[in-house]
Amino acid sequence: MFGPKCQSCGMPLSRDEHGGGSEADGSRSTEYCSHCYAGGHLLDEQVTCAEMQARVLGKLREMKVPGFLAKRFAGRIPYLRRWK
């Protein structure tokens, strides 16, 4: 539906205001958004999967996404590449 998603938080990369995170060489990441990845590194390497789910759920609620959809999107986070 939205194309590739961040493999850390699940955000559609098409919705990232920067078009994705950045690699060490300055190129755009095709796997991570700019909120999770910059300069070739994850921005918060200490965050747990459960913490990321809570962050995403909170952000989606701020954006007025219906609760059942917010929970569905947050529930998919453990299946992303970063968390496997």
Tab-separated table of N, CA and C in Angstrom:
chain	number	residue	atom	x	y	z
A	1	MET	N	0.820	-1.188	0.000
A	1	MET	CA	0.000	0.000	0.000
A	1	MET	C	0.873	1.264	0.000
A	2	PHE	N	1.826	1.362	0.904
A	2	PHE	CA	2.686	2.539	0.979
A	2	PHE	C	4.104	2.246	0.516
A	3	GLY	N	4.377	1.041	0.070
A	3	GLY	CA	5.724	0.687	-0.361
A	3	GLY	C	6.582	0.252	0.819
A	4	PRO	N	7.906	0.397	0.676
A	4	PRO	CA	8.827	-0.064	1.726
A	4	PRO	C	8.580	0.628	3.065
A	5	LYS	N	8.804	-0.125	4.137
A	5	LYS	CA	8.620	0.391	5.497
A	5	LYS	C	9.945	0.356	6.240
A	6	CYS	N	10.079	1.251	7.198
A	6	CYS	CA	11.250	1.244	8.072
A	6	CYS	C	11.295	-0.093	8.794
A	7	GLN	N	12.442	-0.718	8.788
A	7	GLN	CA	12.598	-2.025	9.409
A	7	GLN	C	12.904	-1.932	10.899
A	8	SER	N	12.673	-0.752	11.470
A	8	SER	CA	12.795	-0.560	12.907
A	8	SER	C	11.455	-0.160	13.519
A	9	CYS	N	10.783	0.840	12.904
A	9	CYS	CA	9.520	1.336	13.480
A	9	CYS	C	8.294	1.043	12.628
A	10	GLY	N	8.484	0.665	11.370
A	10	GLY	CA	7.368	0.326	10.499
A	10	GLY	C	6.788	1.489	9.716
A	11	MET	N	7.340	2.677	9.877
A	11	MET	CA	6.808	3.829	9.146
A	11	MET	C	7.043	3.651	7.651
A	12	PRO	N	6.020	3.917	6.817
A	12	PRO	CA	6.249	3.872	5.365
A	12	PRO	C	7.316	4.900	4.984
A	13	LEU	N	8.325	4.472	4.258
A	13	LEU	CA	9.397	5.391	3.880
A	13	LEU	C	8.873	6.524	3.002
A	14	SER	N	7.769	6.288	2.298
A	14	SER	CA	7.168	7.340	1.481
A	14	SER	C	6.613	8.481	2.341
A	15	ARG	N	6.374	8.218	3.629
A	15	ARG	CA	5.870	9.245	4.554
A	15	ARG	C	6.985	9.975	5.306
A	16	ASP	N	8.220	9.506	5.149
A	16	ASP	CA	9.355	10.135	5.833
A	16	ASP	C	9.676	11.456	5.152
A	17	GLU	N	9.678	12.532	5.920
A	17	GLU	CA	9.923	13.857	5.350
A	17	GLU	C	11.301	13.994	4.715
A	18	HIS	N	12.235	13.089	5.048
A	18	HIS	CA	13.577	13.122	4.467
A	18	HIS	C	13.782	12.013	3.445
A	19	GLY	N	12.763	11.209	3.209
A	19	GLY	CA	12.856	10.136	2.219
A	19	GLY	C	13.595	8.913	2.701
A	20	GLY	N	13.872	8.840	3.990
A	20	GLY	CA	14.585	7.708	4.575
A	20	GLY	C	15.785	8.176	5.352
A	21	GLY	N	16.355	7.275	6.122
A	21	GLY	CA	17.562	7.587	6.877
A	21	GLY	C	18.752	7.724	5.952
A	22	SER	N	19.904	8.037	6.509
A	22	SER	CA	21.104	8.212	5.687
A	22	SER	C	22.154	7.165	6.023
A	23	GLU	N	22.823	6.713	4.979
A	23	GLU	CA	23.948	5.791	5.133
A	23	GLU	C	25.203	6.597	5.459
A	24	ALA	N	26.281	5.910	5.806
A	24	ALA	CA	27.533	6.579	6.169
A	24	ALA	C	28.062	7.449	5.033
A	25	ASP	N	27.791	7.057	3.783
A	25	ASP	CA	28.268	7.827	2.628
A	25	ASP	C	27.316	8.957	2.231
A	26	GLY	N	26.241	9.141	3.004
A	26	GLY	CA	25.283	10.207	2.730
A	26	GLY	C	24.111	9.796	1.858
A	27	SER	N	24.166	8.599	1.291
A	27	SER	CA	23.052	8.134	0.459
A	27	SER	C	21.851	7.781	1.335
A	28	ARG	N	20.688	7.702	0.753
A	28	ARG	CA	19.451	7.361	1.469
A	28	ARG	C	19.401	5.878	1.766
A	29	SER	N	18.955	5.553	2.960
A	29	SER	CA	18.743	4.166	3.350
A	29	SER	C	17.443	3.676	2.716
A	30	THR	N	17.447	2.458	2.240
A	30	THR	CA	16.232	1.863	1.686
A	30	THR	C	15.538	0.974	2.717
A	31	GLU	N	16.102	0.910	3.933
A	31	GLU	CA	15.545	0.048	4.975
A	31	GLU	C	15.060	0.782	6.216
A	32	TYR	N	15.558	1.970	6.474
A	32	TYR	CA	15.239	2.666	7.714
A	32	TYR	C	14.835	4.118	7.461
A	33	CYS	N	13.955	4.639	8.313
A	33	CYS	CA	13.528	6.033	8.218
A	33	CYS	C	14.549	6.955	8.903
A	34	SER	N	14.371	8.246	8.675
A	34	SER	CA	15.298	9.224	9.249
A	34	SER	C	15.132	9.373	10.761
A	35	HIS	N	14.038	8.890	11.320
A	35	HIS	CA	13.821	8.960	12.767
A	35	HIS	C	14.572	7.841	13.496
A	36	CYS	N	14.915	6.791	12.755
A	36	CYS	CA	15.571	5.627	13.364
A	36	CYS	C	17.033	5.458	12.958
A	37	TYR	N	17.449	6.088	11.862
A	37	TYR	CA	18.745	5.762	11.269
A	37	TYR	C	19.379	6.989	10.635
A	38	ALA	N	20.639	7.245	10.940
A	38	ALA	CA	21.374	8.360	10.325
A	38	ALA	C	22.863	8.049	10.334
A	39	GLY	N	23.540	8.458	9.291
A	39	GLY	CA	24.988	8.261	9.214
A	39	GLY	C	25.411	6.806	9.236
A	40	GLY	N	24.518	5.919	8.824
A	40	GLY	CA	24.843	4.497	8.777
A	40	GLY	C	24.653	3.766	10.092
A	41	HIS	N	23.986	4.415	11.074
A	41	HIS	CA	23.789	3.809	12.391
A	41	HIS	C	22.367	4.015	12.890
A	42	LEU	N	21.879	3.054	13.658
A	42	LEU	CA	20.597	3.231	14.335
A	42	LEU	C	20.762	4.328	15.384
A	43	LEU	N	19.793	5.213	15.492
A	43	LEU	CA	19.912	6.357	16.401
A	43	LEU	C	19.759	5.978	17.865
A	44	ASP	N	18.940	5.005	18.160
A	44	ASP	CA	18.754	4.577	19.555
A	44	ASP	C	18.936	3.068	19.617
A	45	GLU	N	20.177	2.645	19.720
A	45	GLU	CA	20.488	1.221	19.712
A	45	GLU	C	20.032	0.515	20.986
A	46	GLN	N	19.733	1.281	22.036
A	46	GLN	CA	19.351	0.679	23.321
A	46	GLN	C	17.858	0.403	23.433
A	47	VAL	N	17.049	0.972	22.535
A	47	VAL	CA	15.605	0.797	22.635
A	47	VAL	C	15.237	-0.671	22.414
A	48	THR	N	14.281	-1.154	23.191
A	48	THR	CA	13.813	-2.526	23.022
A	48	THR	C	12.634	-2.537	22.062
A	49	CYS	N	12.283	-3.700	21.606
A	49	CYS	CA	11.140	-3.846	20.717
A	49	CYS	C	9.862	-3.345	21.401
A	50	ALA	N	9.667	-3.695	22.656
A	50	ALA	CA	8.472	-3.256	23.399
A	50	ALA	C	8.438	-1.739	23.537
A	51	GLU	N	9.599	-1.124	23.767
A	51	GLU	CA	9.662	0.332	23.860
A	51	GLU	C	9.330	0.983	22.518
A	52	MET	N	9.822	0.393	21.442
A	52	MET	CA	9.521	0.925	20.110
A	52	MET	C	8.025	0.811	19.835
A	53	GLN	N	7.426	-0.302	20.217
A	53	GLN	CA	5.986	-0.466	20.027
A	53	GLN	C	5.219	0.624	20.780
A	54	ALA	N	5.633	0.912	22.007
A	54	ALA	CA	4.972	1.945	22.804
A	54	ALA	C	5.148	3.327	22.173
A	55	ARG	N	6.338	3.612	21.648
A	55	ARG	CA	6.588	4.902	20.987
A	55	ARG	C	5.686	5.057	19.762
A	56	VAL	N	5.644	4.011	18.950
A	56	VAL	CA	4.846	4.061	17.728
A	56	VAL	C	3.365	4.204	18.071
A	57	LEU	N	2.911	3.445	19.038
A	57	LEU	CA	1.508	3.538	19.453
A	57	LEU	C	1.181	4.953	19.920
A	58	GLY	N	2.053	5.543	20.714
A	58	GLY	CA	1.850	6.907	21.186
A	58	GLY	C	1.823	7.915	20.046
A	59	LYS	N	2.739	7.777	19.106
A	59	LYS	CA	2.794	8.698	17.974
A	59	LYS	C	1.542	8.565	17.115
A	60	LEU	N	1.095	7.334	16.868
A	60	LEU	CA	-0.104	7.134	16.068
A	60	LEU	C	-1.337	7.713	16.766
A	61	ARG	N	-1.384	7.597	18.073
A	61	ARG	CA	-2.505	8.184	18.821
A	61	ARG	C	-2.465	9.707	18.738
A	62	GLU	N	-1.264	10.299	18.806
A	62	GLU	CA	-1.113	11.748	18.631
A	62	GLU	C	-1.650	12.189	17.274
A	63	MET	N	-1.455	11.339	16.273
A	63	MET	CA	-1.886	11.639	14.908
A	63	MET	C	-3.373	11.322	14.695
A	64	LYS	N	-4.047	10.938	15.777
A	64	LYS	CA	-5.487	10.642	15.738
A	64	LYS	C	-5.827	9.415	14.876
A	65	VAL	N	-4.883	8.467	14.775
A	65	VAL	CA	-5.153	7.208	14.085
A	65	VAL	C	-6.071	6.404	14.996
A	66	PRO	N	-7.132	5.810	14.460
A	66	PRO	CA	-8.034	5.011	15.301
A	66	PRO	C	-7.270	3.943	16.083
A	67	GLY	N	-7.693	3.713	17.319
A	67	GLY	CA	-7.000	2.799	18.223
A	67	GLY	C	-6.761	1.418	17.658
A	68	PHE	N	-7.767	0.844	16.990
A	68	PHE	CA	-7.589	-0.514	16.478
A	68	PHE	C	-6.521	-0.554	15.392
A	69	LEU	N	-6.402	0.503	14.587
A	69	LEU	CA	-5.357	0.552	13.562
A	69	LEU	C	-3.993	0.794	14.190
A	70	ALA	N	-3.930	1.687	15.157
A	70	ALA	CA	-2.661	1.971	15.831
A	70	ALA	C	-2.115	0.697	16.472
A	71	LYS	N	-2.976	-0.064	17.121
A	71	LYS	CA	-2.538	-1.319	17.746
A	71	LYS	C	-2.084	-2.328	16.703
A	72	ARG	N	-2.780	-2.369	15.572
A	72	ARG	CA	-2.391	-3.304	14.509
A	72	ARG	C	-1.008	-2.953	13.969
A	73	PHE	N	-0.770	-1.656	13.695
A	73	PHE	CA	0.528	-1.241	13.171
A	73	PHE	C	1.642	-1.503	14.188
A	74	ALA	N	1.413	-1.153	15.438
A	74	ALA	CA	2.425	-1.379	16.483
A	74	ALA	C	2.664	-2.874	16.693
A	75	GLY	N	1.625	-3.674	16.526
A	75	GLY	CA	1.755	-5.123	16.693
A	75	GLY	C	2.620	-5.784	15.646
A	76	ARG	N	2.855	-5.113	14.543
A	76	ARG	CA	3.692	-5.676	13.465
A	76	ARG	C	5.180	-5.430	13.681
A	77	ILE	N	5.519	-4.568	14.602
A	77	ILE	CA	6.919	-4.195	14.814
A	77	ILE	C	7.826	-5.394	15.117
A	78	PRO	N	7.442	-6.360	15.957
A	78	PRO	CA	8.348	-7.475	16.233
A	78	PRO	C	8.732	-8.297	14.997
A	79	TYR	N	7.998	-8.142	13.899
A	79	TYR	CA	8.271	-8.904	12.687
A	79	TYR	C	9.187	-8.175	11.713
A	80	LEU	N	9.589	-6.957	12.064
A	80	LEU	CA	10.505	-6.199	11.222
A	80	LEU	C	11.928	-6.712	11.391
A	81	ARG	N	12.752	-6.513	10.359
A	81	ARG	CA	14.121	-7.067	10.334
A	81	ARG	C	14.947	-6.733	11.566
A	82	ARG	N	14.841	-5.507	12.064
A	82	ARG	CA	15.665	-5.117	13.224
A	82	ARG	C	15.399	-6.007	14.423
A	83	TRP	N	14.191	-6.483	14.602
A	83	TRP	CA	13.796	-7.176	15.821
A	83	TRP	C	13.826	-8.697	15.711
A	84	LYS	N	14.227	-9.199	14.572
A	84	LYS	CA	14.294	-10.671	14.402
A	84	LYS	C	15.584	-11.231	14.910
